[in-house]
Coordinates of C-alpha atoms and ligand atoms in Angstrom, one line a residue:
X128 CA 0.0 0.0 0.0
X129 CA 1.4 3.0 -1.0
X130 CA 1.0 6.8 0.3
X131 CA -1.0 9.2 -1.6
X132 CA -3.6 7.1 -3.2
X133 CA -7.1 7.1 -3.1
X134 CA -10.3 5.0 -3.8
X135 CA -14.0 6.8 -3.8
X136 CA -17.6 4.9 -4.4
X137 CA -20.1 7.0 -5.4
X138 CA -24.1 6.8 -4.2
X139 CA -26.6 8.9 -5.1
X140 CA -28.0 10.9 -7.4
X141 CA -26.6 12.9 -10.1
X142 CA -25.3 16.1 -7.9
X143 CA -23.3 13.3 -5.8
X144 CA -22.0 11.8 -9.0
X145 CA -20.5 15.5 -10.3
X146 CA -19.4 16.3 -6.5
X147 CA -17.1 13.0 -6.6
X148 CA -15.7 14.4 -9.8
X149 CA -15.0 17.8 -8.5
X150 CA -13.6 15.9 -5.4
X151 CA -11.2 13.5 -7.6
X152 CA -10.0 16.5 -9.5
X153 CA -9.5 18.1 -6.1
X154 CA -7.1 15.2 -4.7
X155 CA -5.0 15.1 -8.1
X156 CA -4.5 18.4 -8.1
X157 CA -3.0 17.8 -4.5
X158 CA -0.9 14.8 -5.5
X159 CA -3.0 11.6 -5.1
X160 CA -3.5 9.0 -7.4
X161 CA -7.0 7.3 -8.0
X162 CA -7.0 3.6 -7.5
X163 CA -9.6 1.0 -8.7
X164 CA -9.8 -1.3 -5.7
X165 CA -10.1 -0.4 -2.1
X166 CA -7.8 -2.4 -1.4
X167 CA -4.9 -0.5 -2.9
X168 CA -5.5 3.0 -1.5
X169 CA -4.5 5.0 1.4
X170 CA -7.9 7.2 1.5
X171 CA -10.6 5.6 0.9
X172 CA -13.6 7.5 0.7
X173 CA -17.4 6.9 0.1
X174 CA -19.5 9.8 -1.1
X175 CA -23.2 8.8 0.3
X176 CA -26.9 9.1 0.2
X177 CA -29.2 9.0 2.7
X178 CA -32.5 10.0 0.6
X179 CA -34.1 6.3 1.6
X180 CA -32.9 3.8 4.3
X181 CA -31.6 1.7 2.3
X182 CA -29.2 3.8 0.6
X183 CA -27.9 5.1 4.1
X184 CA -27.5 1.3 5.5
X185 CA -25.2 0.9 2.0
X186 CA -22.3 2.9 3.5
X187 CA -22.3 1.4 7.1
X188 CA -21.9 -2.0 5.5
X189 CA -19.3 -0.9 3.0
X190 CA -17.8 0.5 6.0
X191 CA -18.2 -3.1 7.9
X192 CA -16.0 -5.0 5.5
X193 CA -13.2 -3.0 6.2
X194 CA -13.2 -2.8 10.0
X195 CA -10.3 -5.1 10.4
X196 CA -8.2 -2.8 8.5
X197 CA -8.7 -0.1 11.1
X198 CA -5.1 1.1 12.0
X199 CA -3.3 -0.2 9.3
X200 CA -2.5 3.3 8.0
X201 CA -5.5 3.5 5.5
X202 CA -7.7 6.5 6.2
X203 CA -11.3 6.3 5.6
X204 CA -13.3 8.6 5.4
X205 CA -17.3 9.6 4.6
X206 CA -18.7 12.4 2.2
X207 CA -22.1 13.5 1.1
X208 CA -25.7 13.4 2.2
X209 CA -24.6 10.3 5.3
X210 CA -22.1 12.6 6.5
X211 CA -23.9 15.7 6.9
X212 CA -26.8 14.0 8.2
X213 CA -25.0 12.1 10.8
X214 CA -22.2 14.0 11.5
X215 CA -19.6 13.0 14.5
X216 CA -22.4 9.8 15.1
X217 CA -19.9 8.2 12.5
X218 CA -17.4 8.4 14.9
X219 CA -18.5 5.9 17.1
X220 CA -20.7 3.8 14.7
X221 CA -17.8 3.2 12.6
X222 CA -14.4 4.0 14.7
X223 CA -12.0 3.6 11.6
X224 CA -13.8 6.6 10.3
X225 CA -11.2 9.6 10.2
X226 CA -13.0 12.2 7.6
X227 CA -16.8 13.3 8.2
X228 CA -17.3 15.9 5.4
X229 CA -20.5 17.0 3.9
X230 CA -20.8 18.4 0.6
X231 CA -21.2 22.0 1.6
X232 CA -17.8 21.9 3.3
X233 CA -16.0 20.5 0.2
X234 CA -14.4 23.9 -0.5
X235 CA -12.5 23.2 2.6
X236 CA -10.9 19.7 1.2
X237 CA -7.5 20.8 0.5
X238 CA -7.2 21.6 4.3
X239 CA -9.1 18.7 5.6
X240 CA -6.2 16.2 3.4
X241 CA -3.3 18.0 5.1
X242 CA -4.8 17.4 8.8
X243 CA -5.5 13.9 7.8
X244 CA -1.7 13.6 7.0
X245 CA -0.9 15.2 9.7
X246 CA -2.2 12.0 11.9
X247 CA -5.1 14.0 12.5
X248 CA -8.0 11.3 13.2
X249 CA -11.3 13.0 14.2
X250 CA -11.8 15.7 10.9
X251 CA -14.9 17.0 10.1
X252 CA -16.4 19.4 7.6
X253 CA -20.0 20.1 8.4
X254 CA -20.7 23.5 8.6
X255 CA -24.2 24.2 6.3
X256 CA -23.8 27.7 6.7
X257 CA -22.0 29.1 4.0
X258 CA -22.7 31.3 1.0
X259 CA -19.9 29.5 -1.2
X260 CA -20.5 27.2 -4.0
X261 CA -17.9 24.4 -4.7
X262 CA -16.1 25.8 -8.0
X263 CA -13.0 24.0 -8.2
X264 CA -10.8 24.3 -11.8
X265 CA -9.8 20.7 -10.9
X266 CA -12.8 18.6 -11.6
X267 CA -12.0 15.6 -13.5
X268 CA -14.9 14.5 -15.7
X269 CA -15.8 11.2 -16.1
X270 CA -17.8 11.3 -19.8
X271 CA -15.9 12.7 -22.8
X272 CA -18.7 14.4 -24.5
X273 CA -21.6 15.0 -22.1
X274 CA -20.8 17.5 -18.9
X275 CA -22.0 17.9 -15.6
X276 CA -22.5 21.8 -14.6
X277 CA -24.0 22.7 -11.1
X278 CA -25.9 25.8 -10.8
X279 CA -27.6 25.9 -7.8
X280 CA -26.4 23.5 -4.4
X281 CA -29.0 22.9 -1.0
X282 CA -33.0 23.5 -1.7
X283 CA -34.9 25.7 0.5
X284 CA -38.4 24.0 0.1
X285 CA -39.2 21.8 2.5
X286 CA -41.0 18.3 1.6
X287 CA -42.2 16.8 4.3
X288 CA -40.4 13.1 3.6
X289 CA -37.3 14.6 1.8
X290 CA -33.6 14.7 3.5
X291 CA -32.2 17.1 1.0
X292 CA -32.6 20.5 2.9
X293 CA -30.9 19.2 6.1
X294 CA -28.0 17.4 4.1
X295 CA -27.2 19.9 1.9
X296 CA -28.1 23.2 3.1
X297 CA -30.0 26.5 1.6
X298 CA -29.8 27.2 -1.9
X299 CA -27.2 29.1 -3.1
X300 CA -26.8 30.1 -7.2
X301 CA -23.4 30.4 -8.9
X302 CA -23.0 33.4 -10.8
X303 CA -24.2 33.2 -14.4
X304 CA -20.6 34.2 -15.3
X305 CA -18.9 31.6 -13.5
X306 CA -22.1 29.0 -15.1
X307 CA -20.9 30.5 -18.7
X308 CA -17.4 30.4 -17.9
X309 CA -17.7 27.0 -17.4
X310 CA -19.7 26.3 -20.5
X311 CA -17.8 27.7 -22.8
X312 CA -14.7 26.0 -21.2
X313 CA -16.3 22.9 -21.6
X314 CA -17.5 23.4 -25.3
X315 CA -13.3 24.4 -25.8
X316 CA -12.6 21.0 -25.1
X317 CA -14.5 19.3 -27.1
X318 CA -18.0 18.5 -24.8
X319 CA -21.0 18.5 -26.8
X320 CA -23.7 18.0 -24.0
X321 CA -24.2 20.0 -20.9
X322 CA -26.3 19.1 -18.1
X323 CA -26.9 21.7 -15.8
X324 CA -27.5 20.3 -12.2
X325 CA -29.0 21.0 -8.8
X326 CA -32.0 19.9 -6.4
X327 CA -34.4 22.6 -7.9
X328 CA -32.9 24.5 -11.0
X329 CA -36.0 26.0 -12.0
X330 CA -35.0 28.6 -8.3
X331 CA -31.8 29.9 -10.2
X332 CA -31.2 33.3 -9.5
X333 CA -28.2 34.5 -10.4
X334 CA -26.7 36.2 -7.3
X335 CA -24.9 39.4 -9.7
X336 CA -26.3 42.1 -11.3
X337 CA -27.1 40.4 -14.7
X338 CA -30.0 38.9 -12.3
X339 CA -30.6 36.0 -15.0
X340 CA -33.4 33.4 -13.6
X341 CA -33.4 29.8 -14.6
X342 CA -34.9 30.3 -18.5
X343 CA -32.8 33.4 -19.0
X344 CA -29.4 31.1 -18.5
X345 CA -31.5 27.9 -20.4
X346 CA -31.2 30.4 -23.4
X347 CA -27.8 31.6 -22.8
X348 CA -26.3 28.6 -22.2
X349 CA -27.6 26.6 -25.8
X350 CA -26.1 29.8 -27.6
X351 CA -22.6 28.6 -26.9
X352 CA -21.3 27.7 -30.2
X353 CA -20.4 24.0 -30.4
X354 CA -23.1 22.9 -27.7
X355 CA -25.3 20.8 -29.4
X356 CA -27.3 19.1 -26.5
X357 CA -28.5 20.9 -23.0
X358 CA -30.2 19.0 -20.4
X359 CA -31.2 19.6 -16.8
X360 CA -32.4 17.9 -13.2
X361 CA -34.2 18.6 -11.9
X362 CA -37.2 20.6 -11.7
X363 CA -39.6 21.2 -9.0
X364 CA -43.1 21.6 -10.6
X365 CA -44.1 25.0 -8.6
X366 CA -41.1 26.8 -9.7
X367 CA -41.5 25.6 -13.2
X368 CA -42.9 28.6 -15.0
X369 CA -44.1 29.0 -18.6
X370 CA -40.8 31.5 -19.7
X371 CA -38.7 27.6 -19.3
X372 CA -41.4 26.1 -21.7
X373 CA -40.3 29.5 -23.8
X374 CA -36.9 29.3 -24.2
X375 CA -36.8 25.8 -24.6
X376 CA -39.3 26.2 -27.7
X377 CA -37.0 28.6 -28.8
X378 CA -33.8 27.1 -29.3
X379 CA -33.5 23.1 -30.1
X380 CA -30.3 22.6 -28.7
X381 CA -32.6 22.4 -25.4
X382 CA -33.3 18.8 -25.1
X383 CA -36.8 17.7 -26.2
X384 CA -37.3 16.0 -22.2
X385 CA -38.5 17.8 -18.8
X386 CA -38.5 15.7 -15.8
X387 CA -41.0 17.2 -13.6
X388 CA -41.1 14.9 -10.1
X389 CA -45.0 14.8 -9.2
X390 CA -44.5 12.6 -6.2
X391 CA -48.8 11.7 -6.3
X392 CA -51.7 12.2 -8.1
X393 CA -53.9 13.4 -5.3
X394 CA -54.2 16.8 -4.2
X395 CA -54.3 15.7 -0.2
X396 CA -51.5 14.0 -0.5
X397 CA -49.5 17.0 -1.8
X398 CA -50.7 18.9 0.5
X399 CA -49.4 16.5 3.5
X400 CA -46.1 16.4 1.8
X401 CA -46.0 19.9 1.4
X402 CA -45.0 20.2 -2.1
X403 CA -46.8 23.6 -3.0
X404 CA -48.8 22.9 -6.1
X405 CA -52.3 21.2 -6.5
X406 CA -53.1 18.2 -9.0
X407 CA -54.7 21.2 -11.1
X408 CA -51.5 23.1 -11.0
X409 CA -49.5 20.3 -12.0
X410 CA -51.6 19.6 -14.7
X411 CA -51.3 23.1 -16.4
X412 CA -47.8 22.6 -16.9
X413 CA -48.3 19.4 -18.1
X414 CA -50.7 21.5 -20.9
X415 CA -48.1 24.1 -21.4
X416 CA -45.7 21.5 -22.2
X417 CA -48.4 19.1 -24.4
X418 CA -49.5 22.3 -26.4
X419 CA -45.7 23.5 -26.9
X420 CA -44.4 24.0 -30.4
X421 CA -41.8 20.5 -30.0
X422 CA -43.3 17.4 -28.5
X423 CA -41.7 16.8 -24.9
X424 CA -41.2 14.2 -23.7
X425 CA -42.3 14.0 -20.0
X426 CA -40.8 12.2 -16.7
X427 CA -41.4 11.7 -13.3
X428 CA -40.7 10.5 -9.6
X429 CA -43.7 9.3 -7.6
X430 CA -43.9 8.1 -3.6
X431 CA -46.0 5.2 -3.0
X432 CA -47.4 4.5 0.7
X433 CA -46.7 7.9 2.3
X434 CA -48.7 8.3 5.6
X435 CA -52.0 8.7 5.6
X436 CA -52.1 7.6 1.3
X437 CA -55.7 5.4 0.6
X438 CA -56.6 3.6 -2.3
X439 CA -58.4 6.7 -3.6
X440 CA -55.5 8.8 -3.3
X441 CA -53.3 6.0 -4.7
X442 CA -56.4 5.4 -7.5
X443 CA -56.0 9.6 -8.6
X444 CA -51.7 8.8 -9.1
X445 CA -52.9 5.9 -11.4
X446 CA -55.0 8.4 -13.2
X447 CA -52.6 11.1 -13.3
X448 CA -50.3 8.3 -15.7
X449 CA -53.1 7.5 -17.3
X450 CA -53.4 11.8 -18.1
X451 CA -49.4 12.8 -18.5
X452 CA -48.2 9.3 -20.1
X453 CA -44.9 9.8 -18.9
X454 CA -42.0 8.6 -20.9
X455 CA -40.3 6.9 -18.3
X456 CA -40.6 7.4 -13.9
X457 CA -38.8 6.7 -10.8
X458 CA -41.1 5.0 -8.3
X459 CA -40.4 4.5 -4.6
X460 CA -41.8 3.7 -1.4
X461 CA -41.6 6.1 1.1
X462 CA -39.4 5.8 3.6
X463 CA -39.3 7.3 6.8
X464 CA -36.1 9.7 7.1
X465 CA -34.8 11.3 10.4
X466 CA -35.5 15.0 10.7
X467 CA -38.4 15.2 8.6
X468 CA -41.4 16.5 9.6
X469 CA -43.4 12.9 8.0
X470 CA -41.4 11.3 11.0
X471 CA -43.8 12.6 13.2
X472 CA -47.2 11.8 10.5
X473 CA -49.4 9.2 11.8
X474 CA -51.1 6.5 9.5
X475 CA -48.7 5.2 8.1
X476 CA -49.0 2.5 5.3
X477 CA -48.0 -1.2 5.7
X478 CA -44.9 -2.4 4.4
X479 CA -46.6 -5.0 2.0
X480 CA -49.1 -2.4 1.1
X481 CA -46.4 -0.3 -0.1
X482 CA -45.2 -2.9 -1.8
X483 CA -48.4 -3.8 -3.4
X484 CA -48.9 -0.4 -4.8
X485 CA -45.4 0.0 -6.1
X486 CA -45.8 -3.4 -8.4
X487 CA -49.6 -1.9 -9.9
X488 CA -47.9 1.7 -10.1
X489 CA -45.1 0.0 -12.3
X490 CA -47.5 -2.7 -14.3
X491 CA -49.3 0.3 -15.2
X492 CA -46.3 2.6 -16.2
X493 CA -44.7 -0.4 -18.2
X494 CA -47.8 -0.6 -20.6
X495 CA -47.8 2.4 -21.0
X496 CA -44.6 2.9 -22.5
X497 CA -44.8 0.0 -24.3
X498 CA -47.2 1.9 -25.9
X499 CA -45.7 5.0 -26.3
X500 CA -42.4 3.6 -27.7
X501 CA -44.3 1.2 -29.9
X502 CA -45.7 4.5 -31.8
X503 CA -42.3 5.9 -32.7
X504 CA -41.4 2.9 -35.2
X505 CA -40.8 4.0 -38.3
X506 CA -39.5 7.4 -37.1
X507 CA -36.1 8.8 -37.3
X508 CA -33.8 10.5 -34.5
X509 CA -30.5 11.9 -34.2
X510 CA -29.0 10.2 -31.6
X511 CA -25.7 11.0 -29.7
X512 CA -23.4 7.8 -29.8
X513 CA -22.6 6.5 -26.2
X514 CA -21.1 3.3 -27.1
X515 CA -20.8 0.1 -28.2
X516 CA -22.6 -3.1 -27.0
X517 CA -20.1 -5.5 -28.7
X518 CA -22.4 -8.4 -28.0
X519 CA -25.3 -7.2 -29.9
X520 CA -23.1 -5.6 -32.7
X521 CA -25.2 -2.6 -31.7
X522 CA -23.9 1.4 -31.2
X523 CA -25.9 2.3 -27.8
X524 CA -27.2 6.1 -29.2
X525 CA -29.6 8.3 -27.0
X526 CA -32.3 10.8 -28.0
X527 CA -32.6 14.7 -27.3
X528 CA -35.6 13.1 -25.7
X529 CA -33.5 10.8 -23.7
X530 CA -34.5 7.3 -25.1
X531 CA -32.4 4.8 -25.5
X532 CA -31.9 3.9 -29.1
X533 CA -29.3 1.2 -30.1
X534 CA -29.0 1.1 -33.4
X535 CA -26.8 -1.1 -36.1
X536 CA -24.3 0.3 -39.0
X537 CA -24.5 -1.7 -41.7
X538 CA -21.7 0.0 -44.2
X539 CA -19.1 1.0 -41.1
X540 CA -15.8 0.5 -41.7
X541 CA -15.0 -0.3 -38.2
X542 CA -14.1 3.3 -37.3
X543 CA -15.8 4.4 -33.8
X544 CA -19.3 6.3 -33.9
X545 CA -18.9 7.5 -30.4
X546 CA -19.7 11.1 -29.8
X547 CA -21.2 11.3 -32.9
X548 CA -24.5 12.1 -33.9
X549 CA -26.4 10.4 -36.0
X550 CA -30.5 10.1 -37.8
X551 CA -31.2 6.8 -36.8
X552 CA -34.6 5.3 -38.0
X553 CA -36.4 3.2 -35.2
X554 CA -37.0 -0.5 -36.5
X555 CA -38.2 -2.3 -33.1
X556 CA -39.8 -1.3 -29.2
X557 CA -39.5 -2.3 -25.6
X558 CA -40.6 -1.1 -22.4
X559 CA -37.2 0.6 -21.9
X560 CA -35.9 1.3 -25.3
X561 CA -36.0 1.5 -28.7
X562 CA -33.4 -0.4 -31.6
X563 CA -33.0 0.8 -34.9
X564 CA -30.9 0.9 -38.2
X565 CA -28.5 3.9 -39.1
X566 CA -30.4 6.3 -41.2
X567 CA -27.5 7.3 -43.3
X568 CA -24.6 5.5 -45.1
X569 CA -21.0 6.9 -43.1
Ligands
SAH79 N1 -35.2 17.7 -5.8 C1 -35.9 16.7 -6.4 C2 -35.9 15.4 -5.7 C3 -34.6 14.8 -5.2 S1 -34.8 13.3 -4.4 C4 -37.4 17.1 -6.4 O1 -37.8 18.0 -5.8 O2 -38.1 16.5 -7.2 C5 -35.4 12.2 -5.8 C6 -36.6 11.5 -5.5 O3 -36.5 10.7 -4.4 C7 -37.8 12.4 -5.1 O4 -38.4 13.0 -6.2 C8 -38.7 11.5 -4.4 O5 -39.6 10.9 -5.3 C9 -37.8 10.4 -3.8 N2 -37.7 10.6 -2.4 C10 -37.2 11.6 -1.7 N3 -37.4 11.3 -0.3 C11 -37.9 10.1 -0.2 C12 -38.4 9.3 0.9 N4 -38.2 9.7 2.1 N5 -38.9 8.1 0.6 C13 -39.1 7.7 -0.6 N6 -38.7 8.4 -1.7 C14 -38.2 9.6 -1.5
SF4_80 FE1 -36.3 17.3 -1.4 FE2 -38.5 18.7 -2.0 FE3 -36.1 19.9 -2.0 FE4 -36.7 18.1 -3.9 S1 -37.7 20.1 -3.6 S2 -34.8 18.2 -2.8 S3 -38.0 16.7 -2.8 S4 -37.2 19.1 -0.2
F3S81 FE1 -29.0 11.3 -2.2 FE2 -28.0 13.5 -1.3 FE3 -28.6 13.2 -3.9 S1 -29.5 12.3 -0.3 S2 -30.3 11.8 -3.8 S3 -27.1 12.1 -2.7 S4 -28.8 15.1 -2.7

């Protein structure tokens, strides 16, 4: 085992995925080397959610497996959403443990590494209360043509199940300079897709005097020349006002998808999980986005089994699909999470009725996209080239609409399609994805 090498598994969603990026960049700026294997590193680190149970417990057994290795001169040590939320409590679950840091204390790495090599053993980072984004020049990125940018860190609503606000603080907005700075960087160096990140995008406001809110920087951001793709995650329905449905009509280079998390169909339960809007409310920006000049495509996350849900409030989410016909949703079970203010909500809904509702919520979904993707046969779309699946013979492309399309080559000379993009006409349909046949001869 040598000095100055690290290891770090990422959980979580896709802010957690760009923070270990910024992080790795971070330690190789400072001298470390990343290692594949646990195994062979000095630091290892774990960069953890805590948005369900289950994704919490993931860490502490992680963290299990290696106990015996306590004192053998690794350092371990725990980011993210666990860390925040538990704090010093690490200490004494896991004694091995030397780092605590959550992710609004990441600015403050660089110091944190030099206490840990100073033999320092008990370092934490877990301060929420700080105005500063993480901007670090060093992030190392992990896909060569599509880019993570975060905008906006924390959330300041306040969901009655949801972790988010006590694990990663208020909101704060980047400057727009900084945003386009980074943009234009990207698009340099050769990215093609952007994806601009954080817990609620659609309550950018850019903190100088340009003032730019969320659609204003939508539009400035798919101007860069060379950008040919802008995504972003994720929106929260209330702050998703008809000037984003603008913009994005106005310029193609914003992707043809809006994931717009629901959480339930029924108006009571929204109102128990505090989420802001009505079913009605919801719905009209489902119409804004239906009676738009391009034809979104539409996704969602719902919560099954929250306290107090009955089959007529689980009967109106059913409905809702039945309304929307989402593309594609994330579904989950509620899960009790400490801090919240559900923790304290009475009726809450059996386990195996949970479980009951999650199977009908996804038999349901799953025709319906078998549906939906059947109709698309026959049609072409550019796709951006991902990769190969060498098994199938197939290119693995996506849509601006973020399907999956593989497709074949049939006159390719063996040169690599990927980070191309390419018309590809759709020839067959699943549930989950669409295959097809290159539309034009390379
Ligand atoms: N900021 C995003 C959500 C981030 S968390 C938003 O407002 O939509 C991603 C998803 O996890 C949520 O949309 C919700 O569906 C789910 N989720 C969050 N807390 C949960 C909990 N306690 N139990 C089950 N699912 C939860
Ligand atoms: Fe959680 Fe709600 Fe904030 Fe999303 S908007 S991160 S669900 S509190
Ligand atoms: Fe999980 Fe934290 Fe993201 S709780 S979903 S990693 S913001």
């Amino acid at each position: 085992m040598s000095g100055k090498t690290f290891y770090i598994e990422t959980f979580g969603c896709q802010m957690n995925v760009h923070d270990s990026e910024k992080v790795i960049g971070t330690l190789m700026a400072q001298g470390y080397a990343q290692v594949e294997a646990p195994e062979d590193a000095h630091l290892v680190l774990y960069n953890t959610c805590s948005i369900r149970d289950k994704a919490e417990q993931k860490v502490f057994n992680r963290l299990q497996n290696f106990k015996r290795d306590a004192g053998k001169g690794k350092i371990f040590g725990v980011l993210g959403c666990v860390a925040q939320q538990e704090g010093e409590k690490i200490f004494d679950r896991a004694p091995h443990v030397s780092l605590v840091c959550g992710s609004a204390s990441y600015t403050r790495l660089g110091e944190m590494l030099v206490q840990l090599e100073a033999g320092n053993r008990h370092v934490t980072g877990l301060s929420l209360d700080t105005d500063e984004t993480f901007d670090t020049p060093f992030t190392r990125r992990d896909n060569p043509h599509r880019a993570y940018i975060t905008i906006i860190e924390g959330c300041d609503k306040s969901c009655a199940y949801c972790v988010v606000p006590f694990t990663r603080g208020p909101e704060r907005s980047r400057t727009s300079e900084s945003v386009m700075a980074e943009a234009r960087r990207l698009a340099a160096e050769g990215y093609t897709e952007i994806q601009l990140l954080g817990q609620n995008v659609n309550s950018y406001r850019d903190p100088s005097a340009a003032g730019w809110d969320f659609a204003a920087l939508l539009g400035r951001v798919a101007e860069i020349p060379g950008i040919r793709r802008v995504r972003y995650t994720t929106s929260h329905p209330r702050d998703f006002v008809r000037a984003i449905v603008d913009a994005m009509d106005a310029n193609a280079v914003l992707c043809d998808h809006v994931h717009l998390p629901v959480q339930s169909g029924s108006t009571r339960m929204l109102a128990a999980m505090d989420r802001l809007y009505t079913r009605d409310q919801y719905m009209r920006r489902i119409e804004w986005l239906k009676t738009a000049r391009r034809r979104y495509s539409i996704t969602t996350d719902i919560i099954v089994g929250f306290p107090g849900e009955t089959e007529e409030d689980f009967a109106q989410t059913l409905d809702l699909l039945e309304k929307v016909e989402y593309d594609s949703l994330f579904s989950f079970k509620y899960s009790p999470r400490p801090n919240t203010a559900a923790l304290a909500f009475s009726d809450r809904v059996p386990e195996e009725e949970k479980q009951r509702r999650l199977v009908i919520l996804q038999e349901k979904q799953r025709a319906i996209q078998i549906r939906r993707n059947a109709e698309l046969i026959g049609a072409v779309r550019e796709v951006l080239v991902e990769g190969r699946n060498q098994a199938l013979g197939q290119w693995i492309g996506r849509t601006s609409d973020n399907r999956t399309l593989n497709f074949t080559q049939a006159d390719s000379n063996g040169d690599s399609l990927e980070g191309k993009y390419l018309p590809v006409r759709v020839t067959r349909s699943g549930p989950n994805s669409l295959v097809g046949e290159s539309a034009t001869v390379v």
